[in-house]
One Martini backbone bead per residue (centre of mass of N, CA, C, O) as a GRO file, in nm:
protein
  136
    1UNK     BB    1   0.156   0.741  -1.193
    2UNK     BB    2   0.274   0.699  -0.886
    3UNK     BB    3   0.157   0.782  -0.561
    4UNK     BB    4   0.381   0.902  -0.333
    5UNK     BB    5   0.347   1.016  -0.004
    6UNK     BB    6   0.567   0.842   0.173
    7UNK     BB    7   0.933   0.845   0.200
    8UNK     BB    8   1.259   0.798   0.293
    9UNK     BB    9   1.371   0.601   0.040
   10UNK     BB   10   1.340   0.604  -0.307
   11UNK     BB   11   1.593   0.377  -0.372
   12UNK     BB   12   1.475   0.181  -0.137
   13UNK     BB   13   1.382  -0.100   0.080
   14UNK     BB   14   1.526   0.044   0.303
   15UNK     BB   15   1.468   0.120   0.649
   16UNK     BB   16   1.631   0.352   0.841
   17UNK     BB   17   1.418   0.370   1.093
   18UNK     BB   18   1.476   0.095   1.162
   19UNK     BB   19   1.638  -0.105   1.374
   20UNK     BB   20   1.647  -0.288   1.117
   21UNK     BB   21   1.811  -0.197   0.836
   22UNK     BB   22   1.726  -0.472   0.665
   23UNK     BB   23   1.445  -0.393   0.656
   24UNK     BB   24   1.180  -0.373   0.481
   25UNK     BB   25   0.963  -0.180   0.347
   26UNK     BB   26   0.654  -0.054   0.418
   27UNK     BB   27   0.362  -0.095   0.223
   28UNK     BB   28   0.079   0.121   0.148
   29UNK     BB   29  -0.179   0.019  -0.072
   30UNK     BB   30  -0.412   0.198  -0.269
   31UNK     BB   31  -0.716   0.097  -0.429
   32UNK     BB   32  -0.868   0.313  -0.664
   33UNK     BB   33  -1.112   0.569  -0.781
   34UNK     BB   34  -1.203   0.875  -0.904
   35UNK     BB   35  -1.528   0.814  -0.913
   36UNK     BB   36  -1.507   0.755  -0.610
   37UNK     BB   37  -1.628   0.896  -0.327
   38UNK     BB   38  -1.487   0.729  -0.110
   39UNK     BB   39  -1.201   0.774  -0.218
   40UNK     BB   40  -1.194   1.079  -0.199
   41UNK     BB   41  -1.230   1.078   0.112
   42UNK     BB   42  -0.990   0.874   0.181
   43UNK     BB   43  -0.739   1.031   0.094
   44UNK     BB   44  -0.707   1.205   0.352
   45UNK     BB   45  -0.665   0.971   0.546
   46UNK     BB   46  -0.418   0.850   0.403
   47UNK     BB   47  -0.238   1.101   0.423
   48UNK     BB   48  -0.239   1.124   0.733
   49UNK     BB   49  -0.109   0.845   0.787
   50UNK     BB   50   0.151   0.906   0.637
   51UNK     BB   51   0.240   1.134   0.839
   52UNK     BB   52   0.239   0.938   1.098
   53UNK     BB   53   0.415   0.724   0.897
   54UNK     BB   54   0.733   0.788   0.787
   55UNK     BB   55   0.846   0.472   0.763
   56UNK     BB   56   0.635   0.459   0.542
   57UNK     BB   57   0.478   0.360   0.232
   58UNK     BB   58   0.249   0.553   0.049
   59UNK     BB   59   0.018   0.424  -0.205
   60UNK     BB   60  -0.155   0.552  -0.487
   61UNK     BB   61  -0.403   0.374  -0.692
   62UNK     BB   62  -0.544   0.395  -1.001
   63UNK     BB   63  -0.713   0.143  -1.167
   64UNK     BB   64  -0.742   0.304  -1.443
   65UNK     BB   65  -0.481   0.479  -1.486
   66UNK     BB   66  -0.320   0.191  -1.375
   67UNK     BB   67  -0.391  -0.084  -1.530
   68UNK     BB   68  -0.113  -0.207  -1.598
   69UNK     BB   69  -0.033  -0.248  -1.299
   70UNK     BB   70  -0.288  -0.404  -1.194
   71UNK     BB   71  -0.416  -0.579  -1.401
   72UNK     BB   72  -0.584  -0.878  -1.271
   73UNK     BB   73  -0.681  -0.736  -1.033
   74UNK     BB   74  -0.944  -0.762  -0.811
   75UNK     BB   75  -1.179  -0.489  -0.758
   76UNK     BB   76  -1.485  -0.462  -0.565
   77UNK     BB   77  -1.386  -0.269  -0.326
   78UNK     BB   78  -1.394   0.044  -0.159
   79UNK     BB   79  -1.124   0.028  -0.027
   80UNK     BB   80  -0.816  -0.127  -0.132
   81UNK     BB   81  -0.559  -0.315   0.035
   82UNK     BB   82  -0.194  -0.323   0.031
   83UNK     BB   83   0.034  -0.499   0.242
   84UNK     BB   84   0.400  -0.469   0.260
   85UNK     BB   85   0.723  -0.634   0.295
   86UNK     BB   86   0.835  -0.573   0.038
   87UNK     BB   87   0.764  -0.884  -0.123
   88UNK     BB   88   0.564  -0.925   0.132
   89UNK     BB   89   0.250  -1.007   0.179
   90UNK     BB   90   0.001  -0.924   0.447
   91UNK     BB   91  -0.236  -0.764   0.286
   92UNK     BB   92  -0.571  -0.818   0.123
   93UNK     BB   93  -0.833  -0.573   0.104
   94UNK     BB   94  -1.095  -0.446   0.227
   95UNK     BB   95  -1.182  -0.124   0.388
   96UNK     BB   96  -1.276   0.074   0.608
   97UNK     BB   97  -1.291   0.444   0.593
   98UNK     BB   98  -1.111   0.451   0.866
   99UNK     BB   99  -0.836   0.541   1.039
  100UNK     BB  100  -0.838   0.322   1.270
  101UNK     BB  101  -0.837   0.072   1.090
  102UNK     BB  102  -0.562   0.110   0.952
  103UNK     BB  103  -0.391   0.153   1.204
  104UNK     BB  104  -0.446  -0.127   1.329
  105UNK     BB  105  -0.343  -0.295   1.095
  106UNK     BB  106  -0.053  -0.197   1.085
  107UNK     BB  107   0.013  -0.283   1.387
  108UNK     BB  108  -0.079  -0.603   1.357
  109UNK     BB  109   0.130  -0.666   1.153
  110UNK     BB  110   0.372  -0.857   1.072
  111UNK     BB  111   0.730  -0.845   0.972
  112UNK     BB  112   0.755  -1.148   1.001
  113UNK     BB  113   0.748  -1.399   0.803
  114UNK     BB  114   0.498  -1.510   0.650
  115UNK     BB  115   0.272  -1.443   0.429
  116UNK     BB  116   0.047  -1.433   0.213
  117UNK     BB  117  -0.132  -1.591  -0.027
  118UNK     BB  118  -0.052  -1.494  -0.346
  119UNK     BB  119  -0.152  -1.415  -0.626
  120UNK     BB  120   0.008  -1.355  -0.913
  121UNK     BB  121  -0.130  -1.073  -0.967
  122UNK     BB  122  -0.048  -0.951  -0.691
  123UNK     BB  123   0.257  -0.990  -0.714
  124UNK     BB  124   0.282  -0.819  -0.974
  125UNK     BB  125   0.195  -0.555  -0.846
  126UNK     BB  126   0.414  -0.540  -0.630
  127UNK     BB  127   0.652  -0.556  -0.828
  128UNK     BB  128   0.573  -0.293  -0.981
  129UNK     BB  129   0.604  -0.101  -0.744
  130UNK     BB  130   0.898  -0.164  -0.681
  131UNK     BB  131   1.014  -0.096  -0.968
  132UNK     BB  132   0.920   0.211  -0.956
  133UNK     BB  133   1.143   0.267  -0.707
  134UNK     BB  134   1.371   0.222  -0.893
  135UNK     BB  135   1.637   0.271  -1.057
  136UNK     BB  136   1.720   0.287  -1.406
   0.00000   0.00000   0.00000
């Protein structure tokens, strides 16, 4: 089960709080592991940022408990973040576990234009997260 921490509309990629109602929702996805002490500490930081950014969807994924969803995505350092606007990935990589680092990253990423060049396994992970948020 994917842990969605904060989301305005659970059935849609449309973010009603954005000035442009057609803008896809921004997802902030953290890839961590339950055995990782850094991840355990970072969870509180991640939850707090989710509360500060109610227009964004914060998703916590345990790479071992949700290995089928993670697929072949290589996670070498914790925490590793994937940030995307709808199907468009904007950032993927490890991040230092301080709240100001993630807050600055969220604010600095563009919402329009092309995203990063995502490997097929990363795009599959993002597609899987999006599919888990749609009605059956």
